[in-house]
Amino acid sequence: MKSHQTTQTMKPATAAKKLGVYLEATPAEFQAGVVSRAELNELQTNPPEWLRELRRNGPHPRPVVAAKLGVSISGLARGGITDPLTTEQIEALLKDRPEWLEKERATQAEVRREAARIKEKNAGPGPQTRQSRA
């Protein structure tokens, strides 16, 4: 057995994904180094100003944009959104409600309803067991 524990580290891209921020918008020192699990936990617990600002105003990565718009990442692509968006741009899309966004939101709502239906169906009584004949 090892008497010391090695520090678990991750690439900046992984850390940015876990933090929900767009890597290219993070400070250069964040992009250049590695992030330990302890550092990630500290960033999540006590975010520095740059992280609070990115989360507040963006630019946001596609998964965050999709969640804020209520669509899938594929729906973003179908709508022609391939770049990160700022909070202001997201709010403008929500205000203007382009046709593609309405269609993708409806599709996403249907997907969620179907997933809930399947979950409810599967949560019913367990599989029937065959009774043995004696």
Short mmCIF file of C-alpha atoms in Angstrom, two decimals:
data_model
loop_
_atom_site.label_atom_id
_atom_site.label_comp_id
_atom_site.label_asym_id
_atom_site.label_seq_id
_atom_site.Cartn_x
_atom_site.Cartn_y
_atom_site.Cartn_z
CA MET A 1 0.00 0.00 0.00
CA LYS A 2 1.12 3.51 -0.71
CA SER A 3 1.70 5.63 2.32
CA HIS A 4 0.88 8.85 0.46
CA GLN A 5 -1.98 9.74 -1.81
CA THR A 6 -1.26 11.29 -5.20
CA THR A 7 -3.09 14.48 -6.07
CA GLN A 8 -5.71 14.03 -8.74
CA THR A 9 -5.41 16.67 -11.46
CA MET A 10 -7.32 17.49 -14.63
CA LYS A 11 -6.76 19.45 -17.78
CA PRO A 12 -8.09 23.02 -17.87
CA ALA A 13 -10.72 21.99 -20.46
CA THR A 14 -12.11 19.39 -18.07
CA ALA A 15 -12.13 21.84 -15.18
CA ALA A 16 -13.85 24.50 -17.31
CA LYS A 17 -16.50 21.97 -18.32
CA LYS A 18 -17.10 21.03 -14.70
CA LEU A 19 -17.34 24.73 -13.80
CA GLY A 20 -19.75 25.40 -16.68
CA VAL A 21 -17.60 28.06 -18.33
CA TYR A 22 -16.11 28.57 -21.78
CA LEU A 23 -12.40 27.68 -21.59
CA GLU A 24 -11.21 30.35 -24.05
CA ALA A 25 -12.80 33.05 -21.86
CA THR A 26 -10.92 31.99 -18.72
CA PRO A 27 -7.70 33.72 -17.61
CA ALA A 28 -4.47 32.62 -19.30
CA GLU A 29 -3.05 31.15 -16.07
CA PHE A 30 -6.12 28.91 -15.76
CA GLN A 31 -5.78 27.74 -19.38
CA ALA A 32 -2.03 27.09 -19.07
CA GLY A 33 -1.95 24.95 -15.93
CA VAL A 34 -3.52 21.86 -14.49
CA VAL A 35 -6.26 21.95 -11.88
CA SER A 36 -6.25 19.70 -8.84
CA ARG A 37 -9.44 18.29 -7.36
CA ALA A 38 -8.90 20.52 -4.30
CA GLU A 39 -8.48 23.61 -6.52
CA LEU A 40 -11.67 22.73 -8.43
CA ASN A 41 -13.57 22.31 -5.17
CA GLU A 42 -12.25 25.69 -4.00
CA LEU A 43 -13.30 27.34 -7.28
CA GLN A 44 -16.78 25.86 -6.91
CA THR A 45 -17.11 26.82 -3.26
CA ASN A 46 -15.49 30.27 -3.39
CA PRO A 47 -15.47 31.39 -7.03
CA PRO A 48 -13.09 34.26 -7.81
CA GLU A 49 -14.46 37.36 -9.52
CA TRP A 50 -13.48 36.20 -13.02
CA LEU A 51 -15.47 32.99 -12.55
CA ARG A 52 -18.51 34.80 -11.14
CA GLU A 53 -18.36 37.24 -14.08
CA LEU A 54 -18.14 34.42 -16.66
CA ARG A 55 -21.07 32.59 -15.10
CA ARG A 56 -23.09 35.78 -14.96
CA ASN A 57 -22.36 37.29 -18.40
CA GLY A 58 -20.60 34.63 -20.48
CA PRO A 59 -19.58 33.80 -23.06
CA HIS A 60 -21.24 30.50 -22.17
CA PRO A 61 -20.34 27.08 -23.63
CA ARG A 62 -22.92 25.27 -25.76
CA PRO A 63 -24.28 23.01 -22.98
CA VAL A 64 -25.01 26.09 -20.84
CA VAL A 65 -26.52 27.98 -23.80
CA ALA A 66 -28.72 24.98 -24.62
CA ALA A 67 -29.91 24.69 -21.01
CA LYS A 68 -30.68 28.41 -20.75
CA LEU A 69 -32.65 28.28 -24.01
CA GLY A 70 -34.42 25.04 -23.10
CA VAL A 71 -33.18 23.12 -26.14
CA SER A 72 -30.71 20.35 -26.86
CA ILE A 73 -27.16 20.92 -28.09
CA SER A 74 -28.25 19.36 -31.40
CA GLY A 75 -31.12 21.84 -31.48
CA LEU A 76 -28.63 24.68 -31.17
CA ALA A 77 -26.74 23.35 -34.18
CA ARG A 78 -29.94 22.97 -36.18
CA GLY A 79 -30.73 26.59 -35.29
CA GLY A 80 -27.33 27.70 -36.58
CA ILE A 81 -25.84 28.44 -33.14
CA THR A 82 -22.33 27.02 -33.11
CA ASP A 83 -20.43 29.66 -31.14
CA PRO A 84 -20.60 30.47 -27.43
CA LEU A 85 -23.16 33.15 -26.55
CA THR A 86 -23.24 35.83 -23.89
CA THR A 87 -26.08 36.17 -21.42
CA GLU A 88 -27.24 39.24 -23.35
CA GLN A 89 -27.40 37.27 -26.62
CA ILE A 90 -29.31 34.45 -24.92
CA GLU A 91 -31.80 36.90 -23.44
CA ALA A 92 -32.27 38.50 -26.87
CA LEU A 93 -33.07 35.09 -28.39
CA LEU A 94 -35.55 34.36 -25.61
CA LYS A 95 -37.19 37.74 -26.18
CA ASP A 96 -37.31 37.51 -29.99
CA ARG A 97 -38.35 33.83 -30.06
CA PRO A 98 -37.14 32.93 -33.57
CA GLU A 99 -39.04 30.12 -35.29
CA TRP A 100 -36.20 27.61 -34.90
CA LEU A 101 -36.10 28.24 -31.14
CA GLU A 102 -39.83 27.68 -30.74
CA LYS A 103 -39.61 24.45 -32.75
CA GLU A 104 -36.61 23.16 -30.77
CA ARG A 105 -38.20 24.05 -27.42
CA ALA A 106 -41.33 22.12 -28.45
CA THR A 107 -39.18 19.17 -29.51
CA GLN A 108 -37.29 19.25 -26.21
CA ALA A 109 -40.55 19.41 -24.23
CA GLU A 110 -41.82 16.36 -26.12
CA VAL A 111 -38.57 14.48 -25.41
CA ARG A 112 -38.91 15.27 -21.70
CA ARG A 113 -42.57 14.15 -21.66
CA GLU A 114 -41.64 10.88 -23.36
CA ALA A 115 -38.74 10.29 -20.95
CA ALA A 116 -41.08 10.90 -18.00
CA ARG A 117 -43.67 8.52 -19.48
CA ILE A 118 -41.07 5.77 -19.90
CA LYS A 119 -39.70 6.34 -16.41
CA GLU A 120 -43.19 6.13 -14.95
CA LYS A 121 -43.93 2.98 -16.96
CA ASN A 122 -40.70 1.36 -15.76
CA ALA A 123 -41.34 2.39 -12.16
CA GLY A 124 -44.50 0.24 -12.05
CA PRO A 125 -44.59 -3.19 -10.49
CA GLY A 126 -41.50 -5.30 -11.02
CA PRO A 127 -41.37 -8.12 -13.54
CA GLN A 128 -43.81 -10.91 -12.83
CA THR A 129 -42.09 -14.08 -11.71
CA ARG A 130 -43.38 -17.40 -12.82
CA GLN A 131 -44.77 -19.42 -9.97
CA SER A 132 -43.28 -22.87 -9.78
CA ARG A 133 -45.56 -25.85 -10.12
CA ALA A 134 -45.32 -28.33 -7.36
#
